[in-house]
C-alpha cells in the first residue's frame, strides 16, 4: 500500500515474443473476469430496471410523490417520497455527526496520540469496521433506543421550538430518524476515519516541518498545511461513508418504527428508508409487491452509484489508497 | 523577541519596565490536569446542585467547562494562538473519547448479554420444535447455513477477483482497464440489499420463480465479495518488485508461468489476507440472505434446495420475535458471529504481517 514506484507490469518490448497458448489462455481468462465484472454491473442495472418498469407501469399512485407503500392493494398504490426523505435525512444526520468526529480521530491517530497508541488505535478502528451491521442493529434497538430517552426529552424541552426537535408524543419510544442517524454515524465512523487517516498520512513531512519551523502551533500546522492537503481526501472519505449510510439496511430495520409519514419532527417514530422498507415489506409481499420493492431498490442503486462514483473520481487523484479495504 | 525590539526602539510608552525574555510564558505541565480536575469538580457540583441524574450530562458539562477553562487560562498566560491550540487538542481528544464510548458499549453489551445462553447445547442444536417464547434451541442450523453460503460465495468470488486483479496489474492497459478499475471501486459501494434484489430479479426473469435457496444467497454474497478481493489482491500484486518479473521473463519463462510461479507466490500471504478479510465482511451480511434464503428453523445441509438458515439472519429473526428468550438467543448468536469475524480478522492480519512481501533492496 505504501511502497515506492507502481510497477509498469509488462516488459518494455513484448512485441517480438512468441505468444504461447498458455499465455493466450491465461491472459484471456484474466481479461475475461475483468469483463465479467463489468457485465455484472450492467446486469444489475438491466435486471432491476426490467422488473422495476413492469411494476411502476401498474402503479396507480405517483411513484415519486406518493407517501404510502401499498403494493398489495388492488389497484396498487406506492411511492418513494417518504423513503427518499427518510434515507436522505438519516444519512445527513449521520454525516453531520460522524465527519467531524472521524476527522478528529484521524488527526488524533496521526498527530496527537503517541506513536504506539496511534498504531493500536488504528488497528482497533480497522476491527470495528468489520463488525457486522446486524450487530449494530441489535445493539441500537435494545441498548441505544432506551438510552436515547433522556437526550430526546432534553432536546424536546430546550430545542422544541426548532420544530426539528419537537417531539409530539414525549412518551413514544426513540425509534426515530434521529436515533437511526446517530446509529448510522457510529457505523460509518470507522470507514471515514480510515480513509482520512490514510490521506493525511500521505502528506509530505516537509510541509509540516516548514510550518513548525516558522513557529506555528500544532493546531496551526493542521489548519494551514494538513487540512488543505487532505481536503479532497476527507471529502471523498465522507462520501464513501455517505454511500454506506444510504444503503444500510439492518440497523435501520431494527431501530426504526416505520410509518408512511413525511414529517420534520425528527424525534418522532415516523418515516422509513429505502432498504428498511424493502426488508420490512418483503415477507408479506407477493410477486408484484416484490417487483415494486425492486423498483425502489433501483432508485437506491442509482443514488449510491452517483455518490460512490463521485467519491471515487475525487479520490482517483490520489491513486495510492482507495479505501476499499477500510 | 517582540519584547526586545520594543525595548530597543521605543523609550517612552512602556509603562512597566520588563526584563527581556526569549521564551514566552508557559503554563506548567500539570495545568491541563488541574483544569480537568477543576472542571469535573464544578460539573459534579452543578449536577448535584440542580439534581441532574444523568451521568452523561455531568460529563458533558465537565467537558464544556474544561474546554472553556483551558481556553481562558491559556489565553491569559500564553496568548490566543496557544489557547486555540489547546482547544483544538481537547476537541481532538474528546472526539476520540466520544467515539470510543459507543464502540466499547457495543462490545461490552454483546459479550455480557451473549454469554447468558451460549453453551455447548446452543452451538449443537437447531431451533426445530422450539417455540420462540421458550428458552432453549440453538444455532447449529444457522452455522451450517452461513458456512455453506460463505464457502460457495468464496469459491465463486475469490478466483474471479484474483484473476481480475491480475488482469489489472499484469495486463491491463487502456480504456478497459480504466473502466474495470472504476467500476470495481463503485461496486464496493453497492448496498448489500441491492445485490440481493439483483439476484432476486434475475431469478424472476430467468427462472420465473422466487429463489429461497442458500445458493441464491451465496451469489449475492459473491457480488459483494468480488470487488473487495480485487482491490486487496491488486494492492498486493503491486507490491511485488518488478525485478522478480524481469528476472523470470529474462530467463525465457512465459508470462503466464511468471505470474503463476513467481508473482503470485510472492504475494500469496497478502492475497490470503485479502480473501479472509472479505470473507469476514460478507459473513455478517443479512439483507441479501433475508431476501434470497428466507431462513429456516431446521437443519438443511443442501444449499441448492429449500430455505436455509444463516447466522446474521437468525439474529434478525430472533430479534423480531420480541421476547426475552429470543433476545437472549439473538445476543448469543451475535457473540458467536462477532467472535468469528474478529478471529478471521486477527488471523488474516497475522498472516499479512508474517508473510508480508519482501519489497526488495
PDB file of C-alpha atoms in Angstrom, chain A residues 75-177:
ATOM      1  CA  UNK A  75     -55.132  -1.188  -7.601  1.00  0.00           C
ATOM      2  CA  UNK A  76     -51.629  -0.898  -6.125  1.00  0.00           C
ATOM      3  CA  UNK A  77     -50.557   2.481  -4.795  1.00  0.00           C
ATOM      4  CA  UNK A  78     -46.961   3.049  -3.806  1.00  0.00           C
ATOM      5  CA  UNK A  79     -44.338   5.781  -3.932  1.00  0.00           C
ATOM      6  CA  UNK A  80     -40.895   6.577  -2.672  1.00  0.00           C
ATOM      7  CA  UNK A  81     -41.399  10.089  -1.287  1.00  0.00           C
ATOM      8  CA  UNK A  82     -41.231   9.095   2.380  1.00  0.00           C
ATOM      9  CA  UNK A  83     -38.446   6.588   1.757  1.00  0.00           C
ATOM     10  CA  UNK A  84     -36.273   9.052  -0.119  1.00  0.00           C
ATOM     11  CA  UNK A  85     -36.850  11.677   2.561  1.00  0.00           C
ATOM     12  CA  UNK A  86     -36.042   9.266   5.401  1.00  0.00           C
ATOM     13  CA  UNK A  87     -32.967   7.901   3.671  1.00  0.00           C
ATOM     14  CA  UNK A  88     -31.545  11.322   2.990  1.00  0.00           C
ATOM     15  CA  UNK A  89     -32.404  12.806   6.386  1.00  0.00           C
ATOM     16  CA  UNK A  90     -30.961   9.920   8.388  1.00  0.00           C
ATOM     17  CA  UNK A  91     -27.804   9.897   6.258  1.00  0.00           C
ATOM     18  CA  UNK A  92     -27.383  13.653   6.615  1.00  0.00           C
ATOM     19  CA  UNK A  93     -27.698  13.393  10.405  1.00  0.00           C
ATOM     20  CA  UNK A  94     -25.142  10.606  10.340  1.00  0.00           C
ATOM     21  CA  UNK A  95     -22.752  12.697   8.261  1.00  0.00           C
ATOM     22  CA  UNK A  96     -23.130  15.781  10.452  1.00  0.00           C
ATOM     23  CA  UNK A  97     -22.183  13.747  13.490  1.00  0.00           C
ATOM     24  CA  UNK A  98     -19.646  11.362  12.014  1.00  0.00           C
ATOM     25  CA  UNK A  99     -17.482  13.536   9.769  1.00  0.00           C
ATOM     26  CA  UNK A 100     -16.123  15.970  12.395  1.00  0.00           C
ATOM     27  CA  UNK A 101     -15.556  13.175  14.887  1.00  0.00           C
ATOM     28  CA  UNK A 102     -13.929  10.934  12.293  1.00  0.00           C
ATOM     29  CA  UNK A 103     -11.570  13.681  11.160  1.00  0.00           C
ATOM     30  CA  UNK A 104     -10.817  14.320  14.833  1.00  0.00           C
ATOM     31  CA  UNK A 105      -9.925  10.667  15.360  1.00  0.00           C
ATOM     32  CA  UNK A 106      -7.828  10.616  12.208  1.00  0.00           C
ATOM     33  CA  UNK A 107      -5.908  13.654  13.449  1.00  0.00           C
ATOM     34  CA  UNK A 108      -5.656  12.080  16.876  1.00  0.00           C
ATOM     35  CA  UNK A 109      -4.067   8.969  15.406  1.00  0.00           C
ATOM     36  CA  UNK A 110      -1.702  10.817  13.084  1.00  0.00           C
ATOM     37  CA  UNK A 111      -0.775  13.924  15.068  1.00  0.00           C
ATOM     38  CA  UNK A 112      -1.776  13.759  18.715  1.00  0.00           C
ATOM     39  CA  UNK A 113      -1.564  10.242  20.084  1.00  0.00           C
ATOM     40  CA  UNK A 114       1.812   8.745  20.992  1.00  0.00           C
ATOM     41  CA  UNK A 115       3.020   6.651  18.065  1.00  0.00           C
ATOM     42  CA  UNK A 116       2.400   3.296  19.753  1.00  0.00           C
ATOM     43  CA  UNK A 117      -1.090   4.252  20.901  1.00  0.00           C
ATOM     44  CA  UNK A 118      -1.902   5.564  17.438  1.00  0.00           C
ATOM     45  CA  UNK A 119      -0.905   2.257  15.860  1.00  0.00           C
ATOM     46  CA  UNK A 120      -3.037   0.235  18.259  1.00  0.00           C
ATOM     47  CA  UNK A 121      -5.959   2.588  17.819  1.00  0.00           C
ATOM     48  CA  UNK A 122      -5.774   2.370  14.044  1.00  0.00           C
ATOM     49  CA  UNK A 123      -5.867  -1.404  14.404  1.00  0.00           C
ATOM     50  CA  UNK A 124      -8.896  -1.274  16.693  1.00  0.00           C
ATOM     51  CA  UNK A 125     -10.727   1.006  14.256  1.00  0.00           C
ATOM     52  CA  UNK A 126      -9.958  -1.493  11.499  1.00  0.00           C
ATOM     53  CA  UNK A 127     -11.523  -4.238  13.580  1.00  0.00           C
ATOM     54  CA  UNK A 128     -14.577  -2.145  14.328  1.00  0.00           C
ATOM     55  CA  UNK A 129     -15.140  -1.609  10.633  1.00  0.00           C
ATOM     56  CA  UNK A 130     -15.601  -5.367  10.456  1.00  0.00           C
ATOM     57  CA  UNK A 131     -18.438  -5.602  12.995  1.00  0.00           C
ATOM     58  CA  UNK A 132     -21.494  -6.826  11.052  1.00  0.00           C
ATOM     59  CA  UNK A 133     -24.279  -4.312  10.673  1.00  0.00           C
ATOM     60  CA  UNK A 134     -26.885  -6.624  12.183  1.00  0.00           C
ATOM     61  CA  UNK A 135     -24.995  -6.432  15.484  1.00  0.00           C
ATOM     62  CA  UNK A 136     -25.062  -2.645  15.366  1.00  0.00           C
ATOM     63  CA  UNK A 137     -28.766  -3.005  14.686  1.00  0.00           C
ATOM     64  CA  UNK A 138     -29.333  -5.309  17.637  1.00  0.00           C
ATOM     65  CA  UNK A 139     -27.343  -3.025  19.920  1.00  0.00           C
ATOM     66  CA  UNK A 140     -29.142   0.020  18.596  1.00  0.00           C
ATOM     67  CA  UNK A 141     -32.586  -1.448  19.108  1.00  0.00           C
ATOM     68  CA  UNK A 142     -32.069  -2.990  22.533  1.00  0.00           C
ATOM     69  CA  UNK A 143     -29.455  -0.714  24.103  1.00  0.00           C
ATOM     70  CA  UNK A 144     -29.379   2.630  22.318  1.00  0.00           C
ATOM     71  CA  UNK A 145     -33.117   3.248  21.927  1.00  0.00           C
ATOM     72  CA  UNK A 146     -33.921   3.196  25.675  1.00  0.00           C
ATOM     73  CA  UNK A 147     -30.819   5.253  26.397  1.00  0.00           C
ATOM     74  CA  UNK A 148     -31.855   7.924  23.911  1.00  0.00           C
ATOM     75  CA  UNK A 149     -34.870   8.816  26.010  1.00  0.00           C
ATOM     76  CA  UNK A 150     -33.068  11.339  28.217  1.00  0.00           C
ATOM     77  CA  UNK A 151     -31.433  13.091  25.281  1.00  0.00           C
ATOM     78  CA  UNK A 152     -34.740  13.209  23.418  1.00  0.00           C
ATOM     79  CA  UNK A 153     -36.547  14.801  26.358  1.00  0.00           C
ATOM     80  CA  UNK A 154     -33.768  17.327  26.812  1.00  0.00           C
ATOM     81  CA  UNK A 155     -33.787  18.256  23.126  1.00  0.00           C
ATOM     82  CA  UNK A 156     -37.575  18.468  23.179  1.00  0.00           C
ATOM     83  CA  UNK A 157     -37.589  20.715  26.244  1.00  0.00           C
ATOM     84  CA  UNK A 158     -34.906  23.180  25.221  1.00  0.00           C
ATOM     85  CA  UNK A 159     -34.893  22.955  21.430  1.00  0.00           C
ATOM     86  CA  UNK A 160     -38.513  22.069  20.793  1.00  0.00           C
ATOM     87  CA  UNK A 161     -39.007  25.497  19.210  1.00  0.00           C
ATOM     88  CA  UNK A 162     -36.866  24.446  16.255  1.00  0.00           C
ATOM     89  CA  UNK A 163     -39.679  22.105  15.088  1.00  0.00           C
ATOM     90  CA  UNK A 164     -36.999  19.570  14.173  1.00  0.00           C
ATOM     91  CA  UNK A 165     -36.548  18.595  17.818  1.00  0.00           C
ATOM     92  CA  UNK A 166     -40.197  18.936  18.744  1.00  0.00           C
ATOM     93  CA  UNK A 167     -41.363  15.550  19.969  1.00  0.00           C
ATOM     94  CA  UNK A 168     -45.096  15.348  19.571  1.00  0.00           C
ATOM     95  CA  UNK A 169     -45.641  12.473  21.975  1.00  0.00           C
ATOM     96  CA  UNK A 170     -42.950  12.694  24.677  1.00  0.00           C
ATOM     97  CA  UNK A 171     -43.644   9.113  25.774  1.00  0.00           C
ATOM     98  CA  UNK A 172     -43.124   7.427  22.432  1.00  0.00           C
ATOM     99  CA  UNK A 173     -40.017   5.263  22.085  1.00  0.00           C
ATOM    100  CA  UNK A 174     -36.990   6.828  20.450  1.00  0.00           C
ATOM    101  CA  UNK A 175     -37.359   4.721  17.313  1.00  0.00           C
ATOM    102  CA  UNK A 176     -36.946   7.813  15.180  1.00  0.00           C
ATOM    103  CA  UNK A 177     -34.922   9.002  12.235  1.00  0.00           C
TER     104      UNK A 177
END
